mmCIF file with all atom_site columns, C-alpha atoms in Angstrom:
data_model
loop_
_atom_site.group_PDB
_atom_site.id
_atom_site.type_symbol
_atom_site.label_atom_id
_atom_site.label_alt_id
_atom_site.label_comp_id
_atom_site.label_asym_id
_atom_site.label_entity_id
_atom_site.label_seq_id
_atom_site.pdbx_PDB_ins_code
_atom_site.Cartn_x
_atom_site.Cartn_y
_atom_site.Cartn_z
_atom_site.occupancy
_atom_site.B_iso_or_equiv
_atom_site.pdbx_formal_charge
_atom_site.auth_seq_id
_atom_site.auth_comp_id
_atom_site.auth_asym_id
_atom_site.auth_atom_id
_atom_site.pdbx_PDB_model_num
ATOM 1   C CA . THR A 1 1   ? 14.377 37.871 -64.003 1.00 87.00 ? 20  THR A CA 1
ATOM 2   C CA . ILE A 1 2   ? 15.821 34.400 -64.434 1.00 86.00 ? 21  ILE A CA 1
ATOM 3   C CA . VAL A 1 3   ? 13.244 31.619 -64.741 1.00 88.00 ? 22  VAL A CA 1
ATOM 4   C CA . TYR A 1 4   ? 14.799 28.229 -64.118 1.00 86.00 ? 23  TYR A CA 1
ATOM 5   C CA . ASP A 1 5   ? 13.997 25.442 -66.575 1.00 83.00 ? 24  ASP A CA 1
ATOM 6   C CA . LYS A 1 6   ? 13.861 22.709 -63.919 1.00 86.00 ? 25  LYS A CA 1
ATOM 7   C CA . VAL A 1 7   ? 12.317 22.856 -60.439 1.00 90.00 ? 26  VAL A CA 1
ATOM 8   C CA . VAL A 1 8   ? 13.374 19.937 -58.234 1.00 91.00 ? 27  VAL A CA 1
ATOM 9   C CA . THR A 1 9   ? 11.641 20.759 -54.931 1.00 93.00 ? 28  THR A CA 1
ATOM 10  C CA . ASN A 1 10  ? 9.076  23.472 -54.287 1.00 94.00 ? 29  ASN A CA 1
ATOM 11  C CA . GLU A 1 11  ? 7.415  22.778 -50.932 1.00 90.00 ? 30  GLU A CA 1
ATOM 12  C CA . GLY A 1 12  ? 4.584  25.255 -50.380 1.00 90.00 ? 31  GLY A CA 1
ATOM 13  C CA . ASN A 1 13  ? 4.979  26.582 -53.955 1.00 94.00 ? 32  ASN A CA 1
ATOM 14  C CA . ALA A 1 14  ? 6.991  29.618 -52.799 1.00 96.00 ? 33  ALA A CA 1
ATOM 15  C CA . TYR A 1 15  ? 8.921  29.610 -56.111 1.00 96.00 ? 34  TYR A CA 1
ATOM 16  C CA . ASN A 1 16  ? 6.825  30.624 -59.102 1.00 95.00 ? 35  ASN A CA 1
ATOM 17  C CA . LYS A 1 17  ? 8.163  28.664 -62.089 1.00 92.00 ? 36  LYS A CA 1
ATOM 18  C CA . VAL A 1 18  ? 6.459  31.074 -64.507 1.00 94.00 ? 37  VAL A CA 1
ATOM 19  C CA . THR A 1 19  ? 7.773  34.387 -63.105 1.00 95.00 ? 38  THR A CA 1
ATOM 20  C CA . GLY A 1 20  ? 10.989 33.117 -61.454 1.00 94.00 ? 39  GLY A CA 1
ATOM 21  C CA . LYS A 1 21  ? 10.108 34.854 -58.178 1.00 97.00 ? 40  LYS A CA 1
ATOM 22  C CA . PHE A 1 22  ? 10.222 33.371 -54.678 1.00 97.00 ? 41  PHE A CA 1
ATOM 23  C CA . THR A 1 23  ? 7.429  34.710 -52.435 1.00 98.00 ? 42  THR A CA 1
ATOM 24  C CA . ALA A 1 24  ? 7.888  34.257 -48.679 1.00 98.00 ? 43  ALA A CA 1
ATOM 25  C CA . PRO A 1 25  ? 5.034  32.189 -47.256 1.00 97.00 ? 44  PRO A CA 1
ATOM 26  C CA . ARG A 1 26  ? 5.629  33.586 -43.736 1.00 97.00 ? 45  ARG A CA 1
ATOM 27  C CA . ASP A 1 27  ? 7.740  36.056 -41.757 1.00 98.00 ? 46  ASP A CA 1
ATOM 28  C CA . GLY A 1 28  ? 11.232 35.004 -40.710 1.00 98.00 ? 47  GLY A CA 1
ATOM 29  C CA . PRO A 1 29  ? 14.822 34.462 -41.777 1.00 98.00 ? 48  PRO A CA 1
ATOM 30  C CA . TYR A 1 30  ? 15.511 32.731 -45.094 1.00 98.00 ? 49  TYR A CA 1
ATOM 31  C CA . VAL A 1 31  ? 18.668 31.424 -46.733 1.00 98.00 ? 50  VAL A CA 1
ATOM 32  C CA . PHE A 1 32  ? 19.227 31.856 -50.476 1.00 97.00 ? 51  PHE A CA 1
ATOM 33  C CA . THR A 1 33  ? 22.061 30.377 -52.480 1.00 96.00 ? 52  THR A CA 1
ATOM 34  C CA . TRP A 1 34  ? 22.720 30.514 -56.201 1.00 93.00 ? 53  TRP A CA 1
ATOM 35  C CA . THR A 1 35  ? 25.316 29.407 -58.738 1.00 89.00 ? 54  THR A CA 1
ATOM 36  C CA . ALA A 1 36  ? 25.857 30.745 -62.242 1.00 84.00 ? 55  ALA A CA 1
ATOM 37  C CA . LEU A 1 37  ? 27.794 28.896 -64.952 1.00 81.00 ? 56  LEU A CA 1
ATOM 38  C CA . THR A 1 38  ? 28.938 30.458 -68.191 1.00 79.00 ? 57  THR A CA 1
ATOM 39  C CA . THR A 1 39  ? 30.974 29.047 -71.050 1.00 73.00 ? 58  THR A CA 1
ATOM 40  C CA . VAL A 1 40  ? 34.213 29.990 -72.772 1.00 69.00 ? 59  VAL A CA 1
ATOM 41  C CA . LYS A 1 41  ? 34.358 33.636 -73.954 1.00 72.00 ? 60  LYS A CA 1
ATOM 42  C CA . PHE A 1 42  ? 31.345 34.772 -71.915 1.00 74.00 ? 61  PHE A CA 1
ATOM 43  C CA . SER A 1 43  ? 30.959 36.760 -68.675 1.00 76.00 ? 62  SER A CA 1
ATOM 44  C CA . LEU A 1 44  ? 27.977 37.622 -66.513 1.00 81.00 ? 63  LEU A CA 1
ATOM 45  C CA . ASN A 1 45  ? 26.708 38.658 -63.110 1.00 84.00 ? 64  ASN A CA 1
ATOM 46  C CA . VAL A 1 46  ? 23.687 37.107 -61.409 1.00 88.00 ? 65  VAL A CA 1
ATOM 47  C CA . TYR A 1 47  ? 22.201 39.483 -58.839 1.00 90.00 ? 66  TYR A CA 1
ATOM 48  C CA . ILE A 1 48  ? 19.746 38.691 -56.059 1.00 95.00 ? 67  ILE A CA 1
ATOM 49  C CA . TRP A 1 49  ? 16.924 41.187 -55.589 1.00 96.00 ? 68  TRP A CA 1
ATOM 50  C CA . HIS A 1 50  ? 14.623 41.600 -52.576 1.00 98.00 ? 69  HIS A CA 1
ATOM 51  C CA . ASN A 1 51  ? 11.414 43.578 -53.202 1.00 98.00 ? 70  ASN A CA 1
ATOM 52  C CA . GLY A 1 52  ? 13.006 45.458 -56.096 1.00 95.00 ? 71  GLY A CA 1
ATOM 53  C CA . LYS A 1 53  ? 16.319 46.218 -54.356 1.00 95.00 ? 72  LYS A CA 1
ATOM 54  C CA . ARG A 1 54  ? 19.567 44.666 -55.611 1.00 93.00 ? 73  ARG A CA 1
ATOM 55  C CA . LEU A 1 55  ? 21.547 43.101 -52.754 1.00 94.00 ? 74  LEU A CA 1
ATOM 56  C CA . SER A 1 56  ? 24.408 40.844 -53.860 1.00 91.00 ? 75  SER A CA 1
ATOM 57  C CA . VAL A 1 57  ? 26.006 39.152 -56.871 1.00 88.00 ? 76  VAL A CA 1
ATOM 58  C CA . ALA A 1 58  ? 27.609 35.957 -58.159 1.00 87.00 ? 77  ALA A CA 1
ATOM 59  C CA . GLN A 1 59  ? 30.070 36.607 -60.970 1.00 82.00 ? 78  GLN A CA 1
ATOM 60  C CA . ALA A 1 60  ? 31.306 34.239 -63.684 1.00 79.00 ? 79  ALA A CA 1
ATOM 61  C CA . ASP A 1 61  ? 34.039 35.350 -66.112 1.00 76.00 ? 80  ASP A CA 1
ATOM 62  C CA . SER A 1 62  ? 35.322 33.299 -69.035 1.00 69.00 ? 81  SER A CA 1
ATOM 63  C CA . LYS A 1 63  ? 35.994 36.206 -71.366 1.00 71.00 ? 82  LYS A CA 1
ATOM 64  C CA . ASP A 1 64  ? 39.643 35.166 -71.732 1.00 73.00 ? 83  ASP A CA 1
ATOM 65  C CA . GLY A 1 65  ? 38.416 32.087 -73.583 1.00 71.00 ? 84  GLY A CA 1
ATOM 66  C CA . THR A 1 66  ? 40.318 29.394 -71.667 1.00 71.00 ? 85  THR A CA 1
ATOM 67  C CA . LYS A 1 67  ? 37.562 27.535 -69.763 1.00 77.00 ? 86  LYS A CA 1
ATOM 68  C CA . ASN A 1 68  ? 34.024 27.619 -68.395 1.00 77.00 ? 87  ASN A CA 1
ATOM 69  C CA . SER A 1 69  ? 33.531 29.725 -65.280 1.00 78.00 ? 88  SER A CA 1
ATOM 70  C CA . SER A 1 70  ? 31.137 29.674 -62.364 1.00 80.00 ? 89  SER A CA 1
ATOM 71  C CA . GLY A 1 71  ? 30.286 31.959 -59.502 1.00 84.00 ? 90  GLY A CA 1
ATOM 72  C CA . SER A 1 72  ? 28.139 31.402 -56.435 1.00 90.00 ? 91  SER A CA 1
ATOM 73  C CA . ASN A 1 73  ? 26.858 33.238 -53.407 1.00 93.00 ? 92  ASN A CA 1
ATOM 74  C CA . THR A 1 74  ? 24.738 32.744 -50.286 1.00 97.00 ? 93  THR A CA 1
ATOM 75  C CA . ILE A 1 75  ? 22.752 35.310 -48.329 1.00 97.00 ? 94  ILE A CA 1
ATOM 76  C CA . VAL A 1 76  ? 20.478 35.250 -45.263 1.00 98.00 ? 95  VAL A CA 1
ATOM 77  C CA . LEU A 1 77  ? 17.503 37.639 -45.403 1.00 98.00 ? 96  LEU A CA 1
ATOM 78  C CA . LYS A 1 78  ? 14.812 38.516 -42.895 1.00 98.00 ? 97  LYS A CA 1
ATOM 79  C CA . LEU A 1 79  ? 11.607 38.449 -44.922 1.00 98.00 ? 98  LEU A CA 1
ATOM 80  C CA . ASN A 1 80  ? 8.043  39.387 -44.217 1.00 98.00 ? 99  ASN A CA 1
ATOM 81  C CA . GLN A 1 81  ? 5.202  37.288 -45.581 1.00 98.00 ? 100 GLN A CA 1
ATOM 82  C CA . ASN A 1 82  ? 4.721  37.991 -49.312 1.00 98.00 ? 101 ASN A CA 1
ATOM 83  C CA . ASP A 1 83  ? 8.166  39.604 -49.758 1.00 98.00 ? 102 ASP A CA 1
ATOM 84  C CA . GLN A 1 84  ? 9.655  38.630 -53.113 1.00 98.00 ? 103 GLN A CA 1
ATOM 85  C CA . VAL A 1 85  ? 13.155 37.462 -53.974 1.00 98.00 ? 104 VAL A CA 1
ATOM 86  C CA . GLU A 1 86  ? 14.412 36.952 -57.517 1.00 96.00 ? 105 GLU A CA 1
ATOM 87  C CA . LEU A 1 87  ? 17.609 36.589 -59.510 1.00 93.00 ? 106 LEU A CA 1
ATOM 88  C CA . LYS A 1 88  ? 18.422 38.816 -62.447 1.00 90.00 ? 107 LYS A CA 1
ATOM 89  C CA . CYS A 1 89  ? 21.171 38.533 -65.000 1.00 84.00 ? 108 CYS A CA 1
ATOM 90  C CA . GLY A 1 90  ? 23.391 41.545 -65.342 1.00 74.00 ? 109 GLY A CA 1
ATOM 91  C CA . LEU A 1 91  ? 26.232 42.014 -67.763 1.00 63.00 ? 110 LEU A CA 1
ATOM 92  C CA . TRP A 1 92  ? 29.838 42.606 -66.948 1.00 55.00 ? 111 TRP A CA 1
ATOM 93  C CA . LEU A 1 93  ? 32.623 43.918 -69.175 1.00 53.00 ? 112 LEU A CA 1
ATOM 94  C CA . ASP A 1 94  ? 30.945 43.630 -72.601 1.00 52.00 ? 113 ASP A CA 1
ATOM 95  C CA . ASP A 1 95  ? 27.198 43.883 -73.150 1.00 50.00 ? 114 ASP A CA 1
ATOM 96  C CA . ASN A 1 96  ? 27.370 41.357 -75.983 1.00 51.00 ? 115 ASN A CA 1
ATOM 97  C CA . LEU A 1 97  ? 29.148 38.582 -74.070 1.00 48.00 ? 116 LEU A CA 1
ATOM 98  C CA . HIS A 1 98  ? 26.750 36.789 -71.734 1.00 55.00 ? 117 HIS A CA 1
ATOM 99  C CA . LEU A 1 99  ? 25.456 33.241 -71.527 1.00 61.00 ? 118 LEU A CA 1
ATOM 100 C CA . LEU A 1 100 ? 23.901 31.544 -68.501 1.00 66.00 ? 119 LEU A CA 1
ATOM 101 C CA . TYR A 1 101 ? 23.889 27.742 -68.687 1.00 60.00 ? 120 TYR A CA 1
ATOM 102 C CA . GLY A 1 102 ? 20.594 26.064 -67.797 1.00 63.00 ? 121 GLY A CA 1
ATOM 103 C CA . ALA A 1 103 ? 19.841 22.342 -67.456 1.00 60.00 ? 122 ALA A CA 1
ATOM 104 C CA . ALA A 1 104 ? 20.788 22.276 -63.727 1.00 60.00 ? 123 ALA A CA 1
ATOM 105 C CA . HIS A 1 105 ? 24.225 23.868 -64.292 1.00 73.00 ? 124 HIS A CA 1
ATOM 106 C CA . SER A 1 106 ? 23.006 27.153 -62.774 1.00 83.00 ? 125 SER A CA 1
ATOM 107 C CA . THR A 1 107 ? 20.930 26.880 -59.606 1.00 86.00 ? 126 THR A CA 1
ATOM 108 C CA . PHE A 1 108 ? 18.816 28.865 -57.140 1.00 92.00 ? 127 PHE A CA 1
ATOM 109 C CA . SER A 1 109 ? 17.659 27.597 -53.747 1.00 94.00 ? 128 SER A CA 1
ATOM 110 C CA . GLY A 1 110 ? 15.802 29.247 -50.875 1.00 95.00 ? 129 GLY A CA 1
ATOM 111 C CA . TRP A 1 111 ? 14.469 27.998 -47.567 1.00 95.00 ? 130 TRP A CA 1
ATOM 112 C CA . ALA A 1 112 ? 13.207 29.244 -44.214 1.00 95.00 ? 131 ALA A CA 1
ATOM 113 C CA . LEU A 1 113 ? 15.474 28.865 -41.179 1.00 94.00 ? 132 LEU A CA 1
#
């Protein structure tokens, strides 16, 4: 599970900055968006998980070594109170070539509609 190094806004404390998990404070539809940035010669996938089930991915591929790469995705989920959503890093192509940039270069946001 990815734990982000900087939390800008966390109304209601739904995002746990220790575990990296978002816990729905109430039933309803939620929007989640995330961006992953990797550097030259690295590739990775960042998957979104809902209650232990993998749903979607953002992919960044710079394995060719020419430039940094980013990937992003957005998903709308119907959550029940206390459902959990998290992002996990998964590898793509070569298990030894992965690097997720922190320091606000890679982001995760979620909010109720």
